[in-house]
Coordinates of C-alpha atoms and ligand atoms in Angstrom, one line a residue:
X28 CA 0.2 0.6 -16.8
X29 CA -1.0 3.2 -14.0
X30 CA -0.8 6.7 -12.9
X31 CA -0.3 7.9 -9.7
X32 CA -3.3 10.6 -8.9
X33 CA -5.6 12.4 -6.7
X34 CA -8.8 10.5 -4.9
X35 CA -11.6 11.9 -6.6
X36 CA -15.2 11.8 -5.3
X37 CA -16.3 9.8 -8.3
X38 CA -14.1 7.1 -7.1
X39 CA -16.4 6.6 -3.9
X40 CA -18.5 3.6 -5.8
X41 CA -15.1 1.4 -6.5
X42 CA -14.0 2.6 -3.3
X43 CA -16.6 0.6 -1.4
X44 CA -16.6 -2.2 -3.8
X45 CA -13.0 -2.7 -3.1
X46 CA -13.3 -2.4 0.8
X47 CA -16.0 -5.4 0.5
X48 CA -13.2 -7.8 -1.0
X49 CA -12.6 -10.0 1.4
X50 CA -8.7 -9.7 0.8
X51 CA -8.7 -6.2 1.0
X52 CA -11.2 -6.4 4.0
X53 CA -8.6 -8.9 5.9
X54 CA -5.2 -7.4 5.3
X55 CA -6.1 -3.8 4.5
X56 CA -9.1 -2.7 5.8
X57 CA -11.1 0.8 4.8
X58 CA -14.3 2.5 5.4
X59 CA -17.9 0.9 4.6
X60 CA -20.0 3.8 3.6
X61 CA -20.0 6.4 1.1
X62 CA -19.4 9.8 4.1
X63 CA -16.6 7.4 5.3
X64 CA -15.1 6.6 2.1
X65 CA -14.8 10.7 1.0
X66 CA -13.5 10.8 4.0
X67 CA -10.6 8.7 3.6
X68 CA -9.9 9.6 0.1
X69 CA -9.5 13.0 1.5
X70 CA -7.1 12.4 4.2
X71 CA -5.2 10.7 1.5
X72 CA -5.4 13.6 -1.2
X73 CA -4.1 16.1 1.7
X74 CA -0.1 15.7 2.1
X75 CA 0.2 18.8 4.0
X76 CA 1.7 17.6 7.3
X77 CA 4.6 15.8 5.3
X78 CA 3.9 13.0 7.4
X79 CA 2.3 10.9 4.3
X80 CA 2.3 11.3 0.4
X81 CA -0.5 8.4 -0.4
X82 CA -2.1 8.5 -3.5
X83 CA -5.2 6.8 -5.9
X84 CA -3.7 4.6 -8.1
X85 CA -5.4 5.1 -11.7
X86 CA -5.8 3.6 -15.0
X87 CA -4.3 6.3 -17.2
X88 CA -6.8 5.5 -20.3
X89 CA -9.9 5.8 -18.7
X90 CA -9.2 7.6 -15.5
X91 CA -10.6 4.1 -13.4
X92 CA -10.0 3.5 -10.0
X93 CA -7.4 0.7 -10.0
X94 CA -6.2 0.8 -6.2
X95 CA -4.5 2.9 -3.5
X96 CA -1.0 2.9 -2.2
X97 CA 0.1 4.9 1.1
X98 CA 3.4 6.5 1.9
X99 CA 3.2 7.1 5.4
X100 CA 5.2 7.6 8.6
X101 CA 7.4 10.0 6.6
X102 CA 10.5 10.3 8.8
X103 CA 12.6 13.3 7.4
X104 CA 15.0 13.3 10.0
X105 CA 15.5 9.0 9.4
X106 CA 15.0 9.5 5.7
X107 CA 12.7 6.7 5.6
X108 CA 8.9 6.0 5.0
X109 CA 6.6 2.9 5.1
X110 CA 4.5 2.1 2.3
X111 CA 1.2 -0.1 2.1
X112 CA -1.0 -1.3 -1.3
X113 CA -4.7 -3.0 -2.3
X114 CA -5.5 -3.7 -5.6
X115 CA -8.9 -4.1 -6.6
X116 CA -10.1 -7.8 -7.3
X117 CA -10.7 -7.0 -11.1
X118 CA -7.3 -5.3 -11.6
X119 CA -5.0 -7.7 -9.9
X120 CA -1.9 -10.2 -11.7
X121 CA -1.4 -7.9 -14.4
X122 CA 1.8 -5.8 -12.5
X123 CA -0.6 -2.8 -11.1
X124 CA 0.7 -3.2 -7.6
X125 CA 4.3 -3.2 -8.4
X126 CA 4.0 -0.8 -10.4
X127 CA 2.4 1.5 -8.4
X128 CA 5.4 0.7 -5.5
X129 CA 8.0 2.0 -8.3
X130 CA 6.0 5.3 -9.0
X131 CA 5.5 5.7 -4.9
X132 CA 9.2 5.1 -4.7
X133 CA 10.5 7.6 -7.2
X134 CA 8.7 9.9 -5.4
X135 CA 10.2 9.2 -2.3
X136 CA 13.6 9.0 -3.2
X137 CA 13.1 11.8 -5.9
X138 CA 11.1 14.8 -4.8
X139 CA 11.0 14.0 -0.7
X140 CA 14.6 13.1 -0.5
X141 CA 14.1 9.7 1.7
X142 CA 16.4 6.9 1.6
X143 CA 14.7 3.9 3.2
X144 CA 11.0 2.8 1.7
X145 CA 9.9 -0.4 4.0
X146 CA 6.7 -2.5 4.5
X147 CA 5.3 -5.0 6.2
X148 CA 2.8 -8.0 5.5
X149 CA 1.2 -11.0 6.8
X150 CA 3.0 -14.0 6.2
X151 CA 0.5 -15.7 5.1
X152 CA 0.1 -13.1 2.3
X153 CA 1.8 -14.3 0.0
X154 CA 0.8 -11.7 -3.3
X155 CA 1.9 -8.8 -0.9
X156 CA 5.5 -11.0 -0.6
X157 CA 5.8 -11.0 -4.3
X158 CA 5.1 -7.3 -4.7
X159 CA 7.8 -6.0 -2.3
X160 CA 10.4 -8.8 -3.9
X161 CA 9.3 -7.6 -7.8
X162 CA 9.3 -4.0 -6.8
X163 CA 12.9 -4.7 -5.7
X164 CA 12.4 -4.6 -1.5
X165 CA 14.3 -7.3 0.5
X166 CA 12.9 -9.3 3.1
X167 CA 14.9 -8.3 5.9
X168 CA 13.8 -10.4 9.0
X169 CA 10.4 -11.9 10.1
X170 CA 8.9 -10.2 12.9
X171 CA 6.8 -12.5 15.3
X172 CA 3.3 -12.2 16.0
X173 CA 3.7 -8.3 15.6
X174 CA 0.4 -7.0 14.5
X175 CA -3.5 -7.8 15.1
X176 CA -5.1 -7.7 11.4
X177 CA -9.0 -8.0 11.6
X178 CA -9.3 -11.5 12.1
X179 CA -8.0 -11.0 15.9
X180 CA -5.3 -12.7 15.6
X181 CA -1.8 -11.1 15.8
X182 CA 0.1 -12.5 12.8
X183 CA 3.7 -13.3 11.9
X184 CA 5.3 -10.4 9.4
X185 CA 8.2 -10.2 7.0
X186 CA 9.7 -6.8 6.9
X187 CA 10.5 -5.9 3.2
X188 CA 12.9 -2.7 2.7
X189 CA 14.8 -0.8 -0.4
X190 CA 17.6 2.0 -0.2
X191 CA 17.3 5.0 -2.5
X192 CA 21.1 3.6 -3.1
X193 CA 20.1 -0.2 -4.3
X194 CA 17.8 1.5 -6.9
X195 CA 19.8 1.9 -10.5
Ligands
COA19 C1 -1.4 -7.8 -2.8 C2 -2.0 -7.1 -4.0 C3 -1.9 -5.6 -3.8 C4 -1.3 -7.5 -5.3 O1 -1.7 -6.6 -6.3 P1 -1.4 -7.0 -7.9 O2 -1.5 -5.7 -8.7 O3 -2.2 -8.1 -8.2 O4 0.1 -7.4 -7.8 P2 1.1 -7.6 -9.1 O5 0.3 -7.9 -10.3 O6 2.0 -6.4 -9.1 O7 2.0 -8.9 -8.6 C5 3.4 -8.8 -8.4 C6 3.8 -10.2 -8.0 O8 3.2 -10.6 -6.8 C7 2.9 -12.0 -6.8 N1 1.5 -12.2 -6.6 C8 0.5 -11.3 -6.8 N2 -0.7 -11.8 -6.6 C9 -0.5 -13.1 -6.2 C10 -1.4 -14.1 -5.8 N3 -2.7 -14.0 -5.7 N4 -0.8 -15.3 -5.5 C11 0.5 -15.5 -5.6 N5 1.4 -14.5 -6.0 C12 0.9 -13.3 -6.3 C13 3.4 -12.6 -8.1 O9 4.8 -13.0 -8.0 C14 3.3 -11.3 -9.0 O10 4.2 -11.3 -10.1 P3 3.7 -12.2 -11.4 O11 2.2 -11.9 -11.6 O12 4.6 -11.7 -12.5 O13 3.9 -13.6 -11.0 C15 -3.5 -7.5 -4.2 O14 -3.6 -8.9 -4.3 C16 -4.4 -7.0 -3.0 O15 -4.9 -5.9 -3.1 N6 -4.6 -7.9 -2.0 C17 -5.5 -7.5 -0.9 C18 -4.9 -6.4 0.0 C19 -3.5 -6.6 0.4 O16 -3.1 -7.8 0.7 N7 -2.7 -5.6 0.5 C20 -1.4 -5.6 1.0 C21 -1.3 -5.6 2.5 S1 0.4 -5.7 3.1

């Protein structure tokens, strides 16, 4: 359904398309102009630090920009690493989000050696809830009004987590 890949600067176009969804503007915001937007995809293509492994997610026929999923705060020591997802408006229901959590997390638990992925949402997000249940990550408490999201408001979260262990 998707590969994981690289940012590439030919991406900068669906970049800003998908950063004027009003979803993705809400509950995972991005840059608004073309400088910012190579930006970004840069910071994302360099995993030099080993403090994030966050990749494009692509459409393997035709190379399209389908989304973006981040691996960040890489803990080595803990073992665990937060993840965090959009999905363009014209690619969504069709299993490109979970799928994209699978690849992220064979990576983790493959090459990088973690044991814990986790995430958090809005509760009031309701397609990022299904993603973390069908990509196999338990909601593990709700955590109360624990983050501002660009509305101003601070919202209610659940806290979604896997173990390298739970995956077959
Ligand atoms: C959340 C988001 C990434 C989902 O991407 P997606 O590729 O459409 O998700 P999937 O197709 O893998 O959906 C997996 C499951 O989630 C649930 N789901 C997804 N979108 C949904 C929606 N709009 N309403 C209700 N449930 C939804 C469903 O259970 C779905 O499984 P099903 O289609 O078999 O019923 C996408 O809607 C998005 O980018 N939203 C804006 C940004 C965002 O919320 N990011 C996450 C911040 S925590």
């Amino acid at each position: 359904v998707i590969e994981l890949r690289s940012f590439v600067e030919s991406d900068v176009p669906a970049l800003l398309r998908a950063f004027s969804d009003p979803d993705i503007v809400l509950w995972n915001p991005g840059p608004t102009d073309a400088a910012e937007a190579w930006d970004w995809a840069n910071q994302r293509n360099d995993h030099s630090a080993g403090t994030h492994a966050s990749f494009a997610i692509g459409d393997p026929h035709d190379g399209a920009l389908l989304g973006s999923i981040s691996v960040f705060h890489i803990d080595a020591d803990q073992g665990d690493v937060e993840m965090g997802y959009w999905v363009g408006p014209d690619a969504r229901r069709r299993g490109v989000a979970t799928a994209a959590v699978n690849a992220a997390l064979d990576h983790v638990f493959g090459p990088l050696g973690l044991r814990r992925g986790y995430l958090f949402h809005a509760v009031e997000n309701i397609a990022s809830c299904g993603v973390a249940r069908r990509a196999g990550l338990r909601h593990e408490g709700t955590l109360r009004e624990s983050y501002r999201y660009p509305d101003g408001r601070w919202h209610d979260e659940h806290l979604h987590a896997i173990l390298a262990s739970e995956r077959a």
